[in-house]
mmCIF file of C-alpha atoms in Angstrom:
data_model
loop_
_atom_site.group_PDB
_atom_site.id
_atom_site.type_symbol
_atom_site.label_atom_id
_atom_site.label_comp_id
_atom_site.label_asym_id
_atom_site.label_seq_id
_atom_site.Cartn_x
_atom_site.Cartn_y
_atom_site.Cartn_z
ATOM 1 C CA ILE J 1359 53.706 14.766 96.889
ATOM 2 C CA LEU J 1360 50.643 16.985 97.213
ATOM 3 C CA ASN J 1361 47.926 16.650 94.602
ATOM 4 C CA VAL J 1362 46.471 20.007 93.548
ATOM 5 C CA GLU J 1363 44.083 19.711 90.644
ATOM 6 C CA GLN J 1364 42.290 22.335 88.626
ATOM 7 C CA SER J 1365 39.353 21.937 86.302
ATOM 8 C CA PRO J 1366 38.568 22.479 83.605
ATOM 9 C CA GLN J 1367 41.972 22.633 81.957
ATOM 10 C CA SER J 1368 40.696 25.284 79.559
ATOM 11 C CA LEU J 1369 37.486 26.984 78.604
ATOM 12 C CA HIS J 1370 36.149 29.534 76.190
ATOM 13 C CA VAL J 1371 33.356 31.900 77.144
ATOM 14 C CA GLN J 1372 31.612 34.732 75.382
ATOM 15 C CA GLU J 1373 32.161 38.277 76.549
ATOM 16 C CA GLY J 1374 29.599 39.096 79.215
ATOM 17 C CA ASP J 1375 29.141 35.507 80.381
ATOM 18 C CA SER J 1376 29.911 34.554 83.941
ATOM 19 C CA THR J 1377 32.096 31.553 84.599
ATOM 20 C CA ASN J 1378 33.701 29.574 87.378
ATOM 21 C CA PHE J 1379 36.352 26.929 87.825
ATOM 22 C CA THR J 1380 37.612 24.655 90.553
ATOM 23 C CA CYS J 1381 40.755 23.950 92.518
ATOM 24 C CA SER J 1382 40.888 20.692 94.508
ATOM 25 C CA PHE J 1383 43.484 20.106 97.204
ATOM 26 C CA PRO J 1384 44.118 17.727 100.112
ATOM 27 C CA SER J 1385 41.599 18.382 102.890
ATOM 28 C CA SER J 1386 44.012 17.403 105.650
ATOM 29 C CA ASN J 1387 46.643 19.806 106.998
ATOM 30 C CA PHE J 1388 45.215 22.843 105.259
ATOM 31 C CA TYR J 1389 47.101 26.074 105.828
ATOM 32 C CA ALA J 1390 46.426 28.409 102.901
ATOM 33 C CA LEU J 1391 45.119 28.504 99.356
ATOM 34 C CA HIS J 1392 46.291 31.082 96.854
ATOM 35 C CA TRP J 1393 44.851 32.148 93.510
ATOM 36 C CA TYR J 1394 47.061 33.728 90.860
ATOM 37 C CA ARG J 1395 46.321 35.105 87.420
ATOM 38 C CA TRP J 1396 48.870 34.509 84.682
ATOM 39 C CA GLU J 1397 48.526 36.423 81.442
ATOM 40 C CA THR J 1398 50.439 35.265 78.401
ATOM 41 C CA ALA J 1399 53.989 36.650 78.243
ATOM 42 C CA LYS J 1400 53.703 38.062 81.751
ATOM 43 C CA SER J 1401 54.364 36.818 85.291
ATOM 44 C CA PRO J 1402 51.798 35.236 87.600
ATOM 45 C CA GLU J 1403 50.102 37.882 89.746
ATOM 46 C CA ALA J 1404 48.440 37.234 93.078
ATOM 47 C CA LEU J 1405 44.660 37.521 93.285
ATOM 48 C CA PHE J 1406 43.762 36.114 96.703
ATOM 49 C CA VAL J 1407 45.121 34.236 99.665
ATOM 50 C CA MET J 1408 42.501 32.322 101.639
ATOM 51 C CA THR J 1409 43.055 30.798 105.034
ATOM 52 C CA LEU J 1410 39.752 29.972 106.735
ATOM 53 C CA ASN J 1411 37.011 27.518 105.856
ATOM 54 C CA GLY J 1412 34.122 29.472 104.377
ATOM 55 C CA ASP J 1413 36.360 32.382 103.331
ATOM 56 C CA GLU J 1414 35.038 34.470 100.477
ATOM 57 C CA LYS J 1415 37.219 37.012 98.748
ATOM 58 C CA LYS J 1416 36.316 39.523 96.072
ATOM 59 C CA LYS J 1417 38.272 41.785 93.751
ATOM 60 C CA GLY J 1418 36.140 43.628 91.238
ATOM 61 C CA ARG J 1419 34.319 41.037 89.123
ATOM 62 C CA ILE J 1420 36.409 38.158 90.436
ATOM 63 C CA SER J 1421 35.559 36.308 93.612
ATOM 64 C CA ALA J 1422 36.604 33.078 95.297
ATOM 65 C CA THR J 1423 35.221 30.728 97.925
ATOM 66 C CA LEU J 1424 36.938 28.140 100.073
ATOM 67 C CA ASN J 1425 35.845 24.819 101.556
ATOM 68 C CA THR J 1426 38.714 23.316 103.514
ATOM 69 C CA LYS J 1427 36.700 20.381 104.885
ATOM 70 C CA GLU J 1428 36.031 18.964 101.448
ATOM 71 C CA GLY J 1429 39.173 20.382 99.852
ATOM 72 C CA TYR J 1430 38.056 22.725 97.110
ATOM 73 C CA SER J 1431 37.968 26.360 96.111
ATOM 74 C CA TYR J 1432 35.938 28.011 93.385
ATOM 75 C CA LEU J 1433 36.949 31.066 91.402
ATOM 76 C CA TYR J 1434 34.114 33.050 89.833
ATOM 77 C CA ILE J 1435 34.294 35.710 87.159
ATOM 78 C CA LYS J 1436 31.163 37.761 86.623
ATOM 79 C CA GLY J 1437 30.530 39.316 83.224
ATOM 80 C CA SER J 1438 33.770 38.101 81.624
ATOM 81 C CA GLN J 1439 35.738 40.587 79.556
ATOM 82 C CA PRO J 1440 38.472 39.907 76.968
ATOM 83 C CA GLU J 1441 41.066 41.256 79.397
ATOM 84 C CA ASP J 1442 40.160 38.411 81.780
ATOM 85 C CA SER J 1443 41.743 35.988 79.324
ATOM 86 C CA ALA J 1444 44.565 34.336 81.240
ATOM 87 C CA THR J 1445 45.554 31.159 83.031
ATOM 88 C CA TYR J 1446 44.265 31.031 86.593
ATOM 89 C CA LEU J 1447 46.466 29.114 89.006
ATOM 90 C CA CYS J 1448 45.749 27.944 92.497
ATOM 91 C CA ALA J 1449 48.498 27.095 94.976
ATOM 92 C CA PHE J 1450 48.135 25.107 98.186
ATOM 93 C CA SER J 1451 50.111 25.255 101.416
ATOM 94 C CA ASP J 1452 49.886 22.544 104.069
ATOM 95 C CA GLY J 1453 51.818 24.290 106.794
ATOM 96 C CA GLY J 1454 53.572 27.334 108.066
ATOM 97 C CA TYR J 1455 56.490 26.464 105.879
ATOM 98 C CA GLN J 1456 56.521 28.778 102.872
ATOM 99 C CA LYS J 1457 56.589 26.296 100.023
ATOM 100 C CA VAL J 1458 53.358 26.022 98.048
ATOM 101 C CA THR J 1459 52.257 23.518 95.423
ATOM 102 C CA PHE J 1460 50.717 24.889 92.254
ATOM 103 C CA GLY J 1461 47.947 23.347 90.215
ATOM 104 C CA THR J 1462 48.344 23.173 86.440
ATOM 105 C CA GLY J 1463 45.899 26.014 85.915
ATOM 106 C CA THR J 1464 42.694 26.760 84.057
ATOM 107 C CA LYS J 1465 43.230 28.616 80.805
ATOM 108 C CA LEU J 1466 40.371 31.013 80.165
ATOM 109 C CA GLN J 1467 39.725 32.660 76.834
ATOM 110 C CA VAL J 1468 37.011 35.285 76.600
ATOM 111 C CA ILE J 1469 35.711 35.751 73.085
ATOM 112 C CA PRO J 1470 34.612 39.303 72.186
ATOM 113 C CA ASN U 1168 59.607 49.658 94.393
ATOM 114 C CA ALA U 1169 61.034 47.521 91.609
ATOM 115 C CA GLY U 1170 59.543 44.104 91.210
ATOM 116 C CA VAL U 1171 61.360 40.803 90.979
ATOM 117 C CA MET U 1172 63.984 40.992 88.280
ATOM 118 C CA GLN U 1173 65.347 38.120 86.281
ATOM 119 C CA ASN U 1174 68.057 38.088 83.703
ATOM 120 C CA PRO U 1175 68.645 37.192 81.070
ATOM 121 C CA ARG U 1176 65.102 37.034 79.723
ATOM 122 C CA HIS U 1177 66.186 34.659 76.976
ATOM 123 C CA LEU U 1178 69.180 32.372 76.978
ATOM 124 C CA VAL U 1179 70.385 30.062 74.233
ATOM 125 C CA ARG U 1180 72.928 27.391 75.032
ATOM 126 C CA ARG U 1181 74.387 24.446 73.167
ATOM 127 C CA ARG U 1182 74.328 21.010 74.726
ATOM 128 C CA GLY U 1183 77.087 20.647 77.291
ATOM 129 C CA GLN U 1184 77.382 24.351 78.106
ATOM 130 C CA GLU U 1185 76.497 25.958 81.417
ATOM 131 C CA ALA U 1186 73.479 28.177 82.022
ATOM 132 C CA ARG U 1187 73.358 30.785 84.783
ATOM 133 C CA LEU U 1188 70.047 32.381 85.604
ATOM 134 C CA ARG U 1189 69.841 35.358 87.942
ATOM 135 C CA CYS U 1190 67.056 36.582 90.166
ATOM 136 C CA SER U 1191 66.959 39.775 92.212
ATOM 137 C CA PRO U 1192 64.089 39.653 94.702
ATOM 138 C CA MET U 1193 61.895 42.586 95.573
ATOM 139 C CA LYS U 1194 63.393 45.007 98.043
ATOM 140 C CA GLY U 1195 62.879 43.758 101.565
ATOM 141 C CA HIS U 1196 62.216 40.162 100.513
ATOM 142 C CA SER U 1197 64.498 37.542 101.982
ATOM 143 C CA HIS U 1198 62.912 34.404 100.510
ATOM 144 C CA VAL U 1199 63.424 33.229 96.943
ATOM 145 C CA TYR U 1200 61.791 30.356 95.061
ATOM 146 C CA TRP U 1201 62.654 28.906 91.692
ATOM 147 C CA TYR U 1202 60.101 27.203 89.460
ATOM 148 C CA ARG U 1203 60.349 25.518 86.101
ATOM 149 C CA GLN U 1204 57.672 25.485 83.464
ATOM 150 C CA LEU U 1205 58.139 22.834 80.836
ATOM 151 C CA PRO U 1206 56.225 23.170 77.549
ATOM 152 C CA GLU U 1207 52.516 22.453 78.049
ATOM 153 C CA GLU U 1208 52.991 21.976 81.806
ATOM 154 C CA GLY U 1209 52.401 24.040 84.920
ATOM 155 C CA LEU U 1210 54.814 25.569 87.389
ATOM 156 C CA LYS U 1211 56.959 22.980 89.133
ATOM 157 C CA PHE U 1212 58.728 23.884 92.340
ATOM 158 C CA MET U 1213 62.497 23.487 92.240
ATOM 159 C CA VAL U 1214 64.113 25.140 95.238
ATOM 160 C CA TYR U 1215 63.423 27.525 98.101
ATOM 161 C CA LEU U 1216 66.205 29.665 99.528
ATOM 162 C CA GLN U 1217 66.757 32.250 102.167
ATOM 163 C CA LYS U 1218 69.866 34.382 102.325
ATOM 164 C CA GLU U 1219 72.889 32.029 102.376
ATOM 165 C CA ASN U 1220 70.675 28.987 103.039
ATOM 166 C CA ILE U 1221 68.937 26.377 100.917
ATOM 167 C CA ILE U 1222 65.735 25.539 102.772
ATOM 168 C CA ASP U 1223 64.169 23.023 100.401
ATOM 169 C CA GLU U 1224 65.643 21.676 97.185
ATOM 170 C CA SER U 1225 63.314 18.722 96.866
ATOM 171 C CA GLY U 1226 62.197 19.756 93.378
ATOM 172 C CA MET U 1227 65.640 20.144 91.947
ATOM 173 C CA PRO U 1228 67.209 17.405 89.804
ATOM 174 C CA LYS U 1229 70.000 15.746 91.776
ATOM 175 C CA GLU U 1230 72.629 16.279 89.127
ATOM 176 C CA ARG U 1231 73.773 19.318 87.156
ATOM 177 C CA PHE U 1232 71.447 21.788 88.934
ATOM 178 C CA SER U 1233 72.430 24.023 91.821
ATOM 179 C CA ALA U 1234 71.146 27.208 93.403
ATOM 180 C CA GLU U 1235 72.474 29.834 95.727
ATOM 181 C CA PHE U 1236 71.320 33.049 97.352
ATOM 182 C CA PRO U 1237 74.393 34.819 98.701
ATOM 183 C CA LYS U 1238 74.420 37.470 101.371
ATOM 184 C CA GLU U 1239 75.012 40.082 98.687
ATOM 185 C CA GLY U 1240 73.755 39.935 95.153
ATOM 186 C CA PRO U 1241 71.111 38.006 93.272
ATOM 187 C CA SER U 1242 70.069 34.412 93.593
ATOM 188 C CA ILE U 1243 71.645 32.197 90.934
ATOM 189 C CA LEU U 1244 70.241 29.030 89.400
ATOM 190 C CA ARG U 1245 73.030 27.171 87.682
ATOM 191 C CA ILE U 1246 72.605 24.345 85.215
ATOM 192 C CA GLN U 1247 75.776 22.553 84.196
ATOM 193 C CA GLN U 1248 76.184 20.550 80.992
ATOM 194 C CA VAL U 1249 72.757 21.480 79.701
ATOM 195 C CA VAL U 1250 70.713 18.999 77.692
ATOM 196 C CA ARG U 1251 67.771 19.597 75.367
ATOM 197 C CA GLY U 1252 65.346 18.526 78.074
ATOM 198 C CA ASP U 1253 66.418 21.538 80.166
ATOM 199 C CA SER U 1254 64.721 23.857 77.661
ATOM 200 C CA ALA U 1255 61.995 25.546 79.651
ATOM 201 C CA ALA U 1256 60.918 28.796 81.253
ATOM 202 C CA TYR U 1257 62.447 29.315 84.677
ATOM 203 C CA PHE U 1258 60.586 31.614 87.041
ATOM 204 C CA CYS U 1259 61.806 33.145 90.230
ATOM 205 C CA ALA U 1260 59.526 34.431 92.971
ATOM 206 C CA SER U 1261 60.211 36.227 96.223
ATOM 207 C CA SER U 1262 58.352 36.885 99.423
ATOM 208 C CA PRO U 1263 58.923 38.574 102.746
ATOM 209 C CA ALA U 1264 59.504 36.375 105.754
ATOM 210 C CA SER U 1265 56.491 36.870 107.883
ATOM 211 C CA ARG U 1266 53.527 34.588 107.150
ATOM 212 C CA GLY U 1267 54.851 31.218 106.065
ATOM 213 C CA GLY U 1268 52.656 29.428 103.526
ATOM 214 C CA ARG U 1269 50.179 32.301 103.663
ATOM 215 C CA GLU U 1270 52.662 34.714 102.169
ATOM 216 C CA THR U 1271 52.066 35.897 98.622
ATOM 217 C CA GLN U 1272 54.857 35.169 96.204
ATOM 218 C CA TYR U 1273 55.823 37.847 93.696
ATOM 219 C CA PHE U 1274 57.048 36.519 90.397
ATOM 220 C CA GLY U 1275 59.682 37.723 88.011
ATOM 221 C CA PRO U 1276 59.240 37.729 84.220
ATOM 222 C CA GLY U 1277 61.068 34.452 83.774
ATOM 223 C CA THR U 1278 64.078 33.299 81.793
ATOM 224 C CA ARG U 1279 63.382 31.260 78.673
ATOM 225 C CA LEU U 1280 66.195 28.772 78.201
ATOM 226 C CA LEU U 1281 66.629 27.108 74.837
ATOM 227 C CA VAL U 1282 69.177 24.341 74.480
ATOM 228 C CA LEU U 1283 70.245 23.605 70.923
#
């Protein structure tokens, strides 16, 4: 059983604040790390897939970094907006096989 | 290009009845995954299928649950003799074949099952 942990479990930030949260995963047998955004009453939507140590990905105000040697990834949101309110999931793959293991998510609420 | 479709969106069953959940993957996708989200919990992997093959069912309860992905038609998750503990949201995702664990999964809207 793979242990994929996310922290914090939830957080509230004021509109305009920047924030970040963490995904921890096993550092051995790394293959890929995915980030998804899951808005209430909708389906999870892919943000990034990261495959190389030191990878940095960016999409608008959201960016992510990856450290495979120590087994963590950070997701950053710059200048949070109310529409960023969602649960952010990471998912880890340890091989070419397509199954991934999801973390329990970080629930972000941005207060106007 | 239509996304992943699931139906029904909501399903109510009484204890002991059968529940059938359907998932039509995105066009061109040959891999289907089923996940369960219990109240206050995250997404838990249940089963991974390719056309006519179950690749990994390690997350599926050994009894009462089965899944299939026939050559034609949607993937079906079947729960026999439902119990209250089966009440959950069931999500289906699909992906194309090419990149293994690096492939993005595209999720459907989910089926909310309520067992009375």
